[in-house]
Amino acid sequence: MKPPGPDAAGAKRAQPSSRIVGVVLAGGEGRRLGGNKAVLRLPGSRPGEPGPTLVDWAVTRLAAIERVGEVVIAASDFGAELGPVDPGLRVSVAPDGPGSGPAAGVLGAVRSRPGHRLLVLACDLPLVPVDLLGDLAASDAELAPAATDPRDPRSMNPTCALWAPPALERLAARIEGGDNRLYPLTRCAALRVEPVAAGRYGDPEDILLNVNTAADWERARRLVERESARRSRCGGG
């Protein structure tokens, strides 16, 4: 697999006229982990050195996508300090919208940037490669989720996805009706849903690893450390 490194921010980005806004979902309470997932730190490039927080990591990856002109952190109570970001990229924080969970974060971003396509990435998906995000951003679908198995809607992850206005409008209507779930929209016949296979970039179960428990977090750390060691042996950054 090829998880992104902090140097990904050096990649070329789109001009400010881009209609895609990167959105980091960072509002999870992390009850099963005993604290805010957004401020957990990944391993550094050297043993014993603290690495980026999960939010910094997500911002850096979205900043590497050519079509992303700015990044919004969707978390109304986000108070942690962000690490260095290319000064040419606007990074801001948006309050949650209506509803709860990830849906509230997505709609908060919609309210702050109406009419835009959103490239959504949950901060608790720390192994999503930049190349996968770039292919999501290039999609012209109304909803393009990453998927471990593109044939199975249940494997599609709407928290790692490109959301176009038609899908966002349907999400708003669902939330107004009291349904805060994102996943049913991956099976919505009225939307053009085109999943992108995570398996094109490595082991899909690793790439879409969702950090919810201490065991998940340890697995994610081991995978990041393994990839950092591989890049070091190969002379990579």
CSV table of C-alpha atoms in Angstrom, one decimal:
chain,number,residue,atom,x,y,z
A,1,MET,CA,0.0,0.0,0.0
A,2,LYS,CA,1.1,3.6,-0.4
A,3,PRO,CA,-0.3,5.9,2.4
A,4,PRO,CA,0.5,9.5,1.9
A,5,GLY,CA,3.4,11.3,3.6
A,6,PRO,CA,3.5,14.8,4.9
A,7,ASP,CA,5.5,15.9,1.8
A,8,ALA,CA,2.3,15.5,-0.2
A,9,ALA,CA,1.5,19.1,0.4
A,10,GLY,CA,4.2,20.1,-2.1
A,11,ALA,CA,2.0,18.7,-5.0
A,12,LYS,CA,0.5,21.2,-7.5
A,13,ARG,CA,-3.0,22.5,-6.6
A,14,ALA,CA,-5.8,24.0,-8.5
A,15,GLN,CA,-6.3,27.7,-9.0
A,16,PRO,CA,-8.7,29.5,-6.6
A,17,SER,CA,-11.5,29.1,-9.2
A,18,SER,CA,-11.7,25.4,-8.4
A,19,ARG,CA,-15.2,24.4,-7.4
A,20,ILE,CA,-14.0,21.6,-5.1
A,21,VAL,CA,-13.7,22.2,-1.3
A,22,GLY,CA,-11.8,19.7,0.8
A,23,VAL,CA,-13.6,18.8,3.9
A,24,VAL,CA,-12.1,17.1,7.0
A,25,LEU,CA,-14.6,15.5,9.3
A,26,ALA,CA,-13.2,16.0,12.7
A,27,GLY,CA,-16.1,16.1,15.1
A,28,GLY,CA,-16.2,12.6,16.4
A,29,GLU,CA,-16.2,12.2,20.1
A,30,GLY,CA,-14.0,9.1,20.2
A,31,ARG,CA,-15.9,7.5,23.1
A,32,ARG,CA,-14.4,4.0,22.4
A,33,LEU,CA,-10.9,5.5,22.3
A,34,GLY,CA,-11.4,7.6,25.4
A,35,GLY,CA,-10.8,11.0,23.8
A,36,ASN,CA,-10.9,13.2,20.7
A,37,LYS,CA,-9.6,11.2,17.7
A,38,ALA,CA,-8.7,14.4,15.8
A,39,VAL,CA,-5.7,15.2,18.0
A,40,LEU,CA,-4.2,11.7,18.1
A,41,ARG,CA,-0.7,11.7,16.7
A,42,LEU,CA,0.7,9.3,14.1
A,43,PRO,CA,4.3,8.1,14.4
A,44,GLY,CA,7.0,10.6,13.3
A,45,SER,CA,9.5,10.1,10.6
A,46,ARG,CA,12.1,9.2,13.2
A,47,PRO,CA,11.8,6.8,16.1
A,48,GLY,CA,10.4,8.5,19.2
A,49,GLU,CA,9.5,11.7,17.2
A,50,PRO,CA,5.9,12.8,17.4
A,51,GLY,CA,4.1,12.9,14.1
A,52,PRO,CA,1.2,14.9,12.7
A,53,THR,CA,-2.3,14.7,14.3
A,54,LEU,CA,-5.0,13.0,12.4
A,55,VAL,CA,-6.5,16.3,11.4
A,56,ASP,CA,-3.1,17.7,10.2
A,57,TRP,CA,-2.6,14.4,8.2
A,58,ALA,CA,-6.0,14.8,6.6
A,59,VAL,CA,-5.5,18.5,5.8
A,60,THR,CA,-2.1,17.7,4.2
A,61,ARG,CA,-3.6,15.0,2.0
A,62,LEU,CA,-6.5,17.1,0.8
A,63,ALA,CA,-4.1,20.0,0.2
A,64,ALA,CA,-2.1,17.8,-2.3
A,65,ILE,CA,-5.1,17.4,-4.6
A,66,GLU,CA,-4.9,19.6,-7.7
A,67,ARG,CA,-8.6,20.3,-7.8
A,68,VAL,CA,-8.9,21.3,-4.2
A,69,GLY,CA,-8.7,25.1,-3.7
A,70,GLU,CA,-9.4,25.2,0.1
A,71,VAL,CA,-9.9,23.0,3.1
A,72,VAL,CA,-12.7,23.2,5.7
A,73,ILE,CA,-12.4,21.4,9.0
A,74,ALA,CA,-16.0,20.4,9.9
A,75,ALA,CA,-16.0,20.4,13.7
A,76,SER,CA,-17.8,23.1,15.6
A,77,ASP,CA,-15.7,22.7,18.8
A,78,PHE,CA,-12.3,22.1,17.1
A,79,GLY,CA,-9.8,23.9,19.2
A,80,ALA,CA,-6.5,22.2,18.5
A,81,GLU,CA,-3.7,24.0,16.8
A,82,LEU,CA,-3.1,23.0,13.2
A,83,GLY,CA,0.4,22.2,11.9
A,84,PRO,CA,2.1,24.1,9.1
A,85,VAL,CA,0.1,24.3,5.9
A,86,ASP,CA,1.2,25.8,2.5
A,87,PRO,CA,0.3,29.5,3.0
A,88,GLY,CA,-1.3,29.5,-0.5
A,89,LEU,CA,-4.1,27.2,0.8
A,90,ARG,CA,-7.0,28.5,2.8
A,91,VAL,CA,-7.9,26.4,5.8
A,92,SER,CA,-10.9,27.3,8.0
A,93,VAL,CA,-13.2,25.7,10.5
A,94,ALA,CA,-17.0,25.4,10.0
A,95,PRO,CA,-19.6,24.7,12.6
A,96,ASP,CA,-21.7,21.6,12.4
A,97,GLY,CA,-24.9,21.8,10.4
A,98,PRO,CA,-28.3,20.2,11.3
A,99,GLY,CA,-28.4,16.5,12.3
A,100,SER,CA,-25.7,14.6,14.1
A,101,GLY,CA,-22.6,12.6,13.4
A,102,PRO,CA,-20.7,12.9,10.1
A,103,ALA,CA,-23.9,14.1,8.4
A,104,ALA,CA,-23.8,17.3,10.6
A,105,GLY,CA,-20.2,17.9,9.6
A,106,VAL,CA,-20.9,17.5,5.9
A,107,LEU,CA,-23.9,19.9,6.0
A,108,GLY,CA,-21.9,22.4,8.1
A,109,ALA,CA,-19.4,22.5,5.2
A,110,VAL,CA,-22.3,22.8,2.7
A,111,ARG,CA,-23.7,25.8,4.6
A,112,SER,CA,-20.3,27.5,4.7
A,113,ARG,CA,-19.5,26.8,1.0
A,114,PRO,CA,-22.9,26.4,-0.8
A,115,GLY,CA,-22.9,25.2,-4.4
A,116,HIS,CA,-19.5,23.6,-4.3
A,117,ARG,CA,-18.5,20.0,-4.7
A,118,LEU,CA,-17.0,18.6,-1.5
A,119,LEU,CA,-14.1,16.1,-1.3
A,120,VAL,CA,-14.9,14.7,2.1
A,121,LEU,CA,-12.3,12.8,4.3
A,122,ALA,CA,-12.9,11.7,7.8
A,123,CYS,CA,-9.8,12.2,10.0
A,124,ASP,CA,-10.2,8.7,11.4
A,125,LEU,CA,-9.3,7.2,8.0
A,126,PRO,CA,-5.5,7.7,8.3
A,127,LEU,CA,-4.4,5.4,5.5
A,128,VAL,CA,-6.2,6.8,2.5
A,129,PRO,CA,-3.6,7.5,-0.3
A,130,VAL,CA,-3.4,10.8,-2.0
A,131,ASP,CA,-3.8,9.0,-5.4
A,132,LEU,CA,-7.2,7.6,-4.3
A,133,LEU,CA,-8.4,11.1,-3.2
A,134,GLY,CA,-7.2,12.5,-6.5
A,135,ASP,CA,-9.3,10.0,-8.4
A,136,LEU,CA,-12.3,10.8,-6.3
A,137,ALA,CA,-11.8,14.5,-7.0
A,138,ALA,CA,-11.7,13.7,-10.8
A,139,SER,CA,-15.1,12.0,-10.8
A,140,ASP,CA,-18.1,13.7,-12.4
A,141,ALA,CA,-20.5,11.5,-10.4
A,142,GLU,CA,-23.1,13.0,-8.1
A,143,LEU,CA,-21.6,10.8,-5.3
A,144,ALA,CA,-18.3,9.0,-5.7
A,145,PRO,CA,-17.4,7.0,-2.5
A,146,ALA,CA,-14.3,4.9,-2.0
A,147,ALA,CA,-15.1,1.3,-1.6
A,148,THR,CA,-13.5,-2.0,-0.6
A,149,ASP,CA,-15.8,-3.7,-3.1
A,150,PRO,CA,-17.4,-1.4,-5.7
A,151,ARG,CA,-20.1,-4.0,-6.5
A,152,ASP,CA,-21.4,-3.9,-2.9
A,153,PRO,CA,-23.0,-0.6,-1.7
A,154,ARG,CA,-22.4,-1.7,1.9
A,155,SER,CA,-18.7,-1.5,1.4
A,156,MET,CA,-18.8,2.1,0.1
A,157,ASN,CA,-17.6,4.8,2.5
A,158,PRO,CA,-19.3,8.1,2.2
A,159,THR,CA,-16.9,9.7,4.6
A,160,CYS,CA,-14.2,9.3,2.0
A,161,ALA,CA,-16.0,10.5,-1.1
A,162,LEU,CA,-16.8,13.3,-3.5
A,163,TRP,CA,-20.2,14.8,-2.9
A,164,ALA,CA,-21.8,16.9,-5.7
A,165,PRO,CA,-24.7,19.3,-5.0
A,166,PRO,CA,-27.5,16.8,-6.0
A,167,ALA,CA,-26.2,14.3,-3.4
A,168,LEU,CA,-25.8,17.1,-0.8
A,169,GLU,CA,-29.4,18.2,-1.4
A,170,ARG,CA,-30.7,14.7,-0.9
A,171,LEU,CA,-28.7,14.4,2.3
A,172,ALA,CA,-30.2,17.7,3.6
A,173,ALA,CA,-33.7,16.4,2.8
A,174,ARG,CA,-33.0,13.1,4.7
A,175,ILE,CA,-31.7,14.9,7.7
A,176,GLU,CA,-34.7,17.2,7.7
A,177,GLY,CA,-36.8,14.0,7.8
A,178,GLY,CA,-34.9,12.8,10.9
A,179,ASP,CA,-32.5,10.3,9.2
A,180,ASN,CA,-28.8,11.2,9.9
A,181,ARG,CA,-27.2,8.3,8.1
A,182,LEU,CA,-24.9,8.9,5.1
A,183,TYR,CA,-24.7,5.3,3.9
A,184,PRO,CA,-28.2,4.9,2.4
A,185,LEU,CA,-27.3,7.5,-0.2
A,186,THR,CA,-24.8,5.0,-1.7
A,187,ARG,CA,-27.9,3.0,-2.7
A,188,CYS,CA,-30.0,5.9,-3.9
A,189,ALA,CA,-31.4,5.0,-7.4
A,190,ALA,CA,-32.0,8.7,-8.0
A,191,LEU,CA,-28.3,9.6,-7.8
A,192,ARG,CA,-25.5,8.8,-10.1
A,193,VAL,CA,-23.2,6.9,-7.7
A,194,GLU,CA,-19.8,5.8,-9.0
A,195,PRO,CA,-17.6,4.2,-6.4
A,196,VAL,CA,-13.8,4.1,-6.7
A,197,ALA,CA,-12.1,0.8,-5.8
A,198,ALA,CA,-9.7,1.2,-2.9
A,199,GLY,CA,-8.1,-2.0,-4.0
A,200,ARG,CA,-6.4,-0.2,-6.9
A,201,TYR,CA,-4.0,1.4,-4.4
A,202,GLY,CA,-3.3,-1.6,-2.1
A,203,ASP,CA,-5.1,-3.7,0.5
A,204,PRO,CA,-8.6,-2.1,0.6
A,205,GLU,CA,-9.0,-3.2,4.2
A,206,ASP,CA,-5.9,-1.2,5.2
A,207,ILE,CA,-6.7,1.8,3.0
A,208,LEU,CA,-10.1,2.2,4.5
A,209,LEU,CA,-9.2,1.3,8.0
A,210,ASN,CA,-11.5,3.3,10.3
A,211,VAL,CA,-10.0,4.1,13.7
A,212,ASN,CA,-12.7,3.5,16.3
A,213,THR,CA,-11.0,1.4,18.9
A,214,ALA,CA,-7.6,1.1,20.6
A,215,ALA,CA,-6.9,-2.0,18.4
A,216,ASP,CA,-7.7,0.0,15.3
A,217,TRP,CA,-5.3,2.8,16.4
A,218,GLU,CA,-2.5,0.4,17.1
A,219,ARG,CA,-3.0,-1.3,13.7
A,220,ALA,CA,-3.0,2.1,11.9
A,221,ARG,CA,0.2,3.1,13.7
A,222,ARG,CA,2.0,-0.1,12.7
A,223,LEU,CA,1.0,0.3,9.1
A,224,VAL,CA,2.2,3.9,9.0
A,225,GLU,CA,5.5,2.9,10.7
A,226,ARG,CA,6.0,0.0,8.2
A,227,GLU,CA,5.4,2.3,5.2
A,228,SER,CA,7.8,5.0,6.6
A,229,ALA,CA,10.5,2.3,7.1
A,230,ARG,CA,10.0,1.1,3.5
A,231,ARG,CA,10.3,4.6,2.1
A,232,SER,CA,13.4,5.2,4.2
A,233,ARG,CA,15.0,2.0,2.9
A,234,CYS,CA,14.2,3.0,-0.7
A,235,GLY,CA,15.5,6.5,-0.2
A,236,GLY,CA,12.1,8.2,-0.3
A,237,GLY,CA,11.0,11.3,1.6
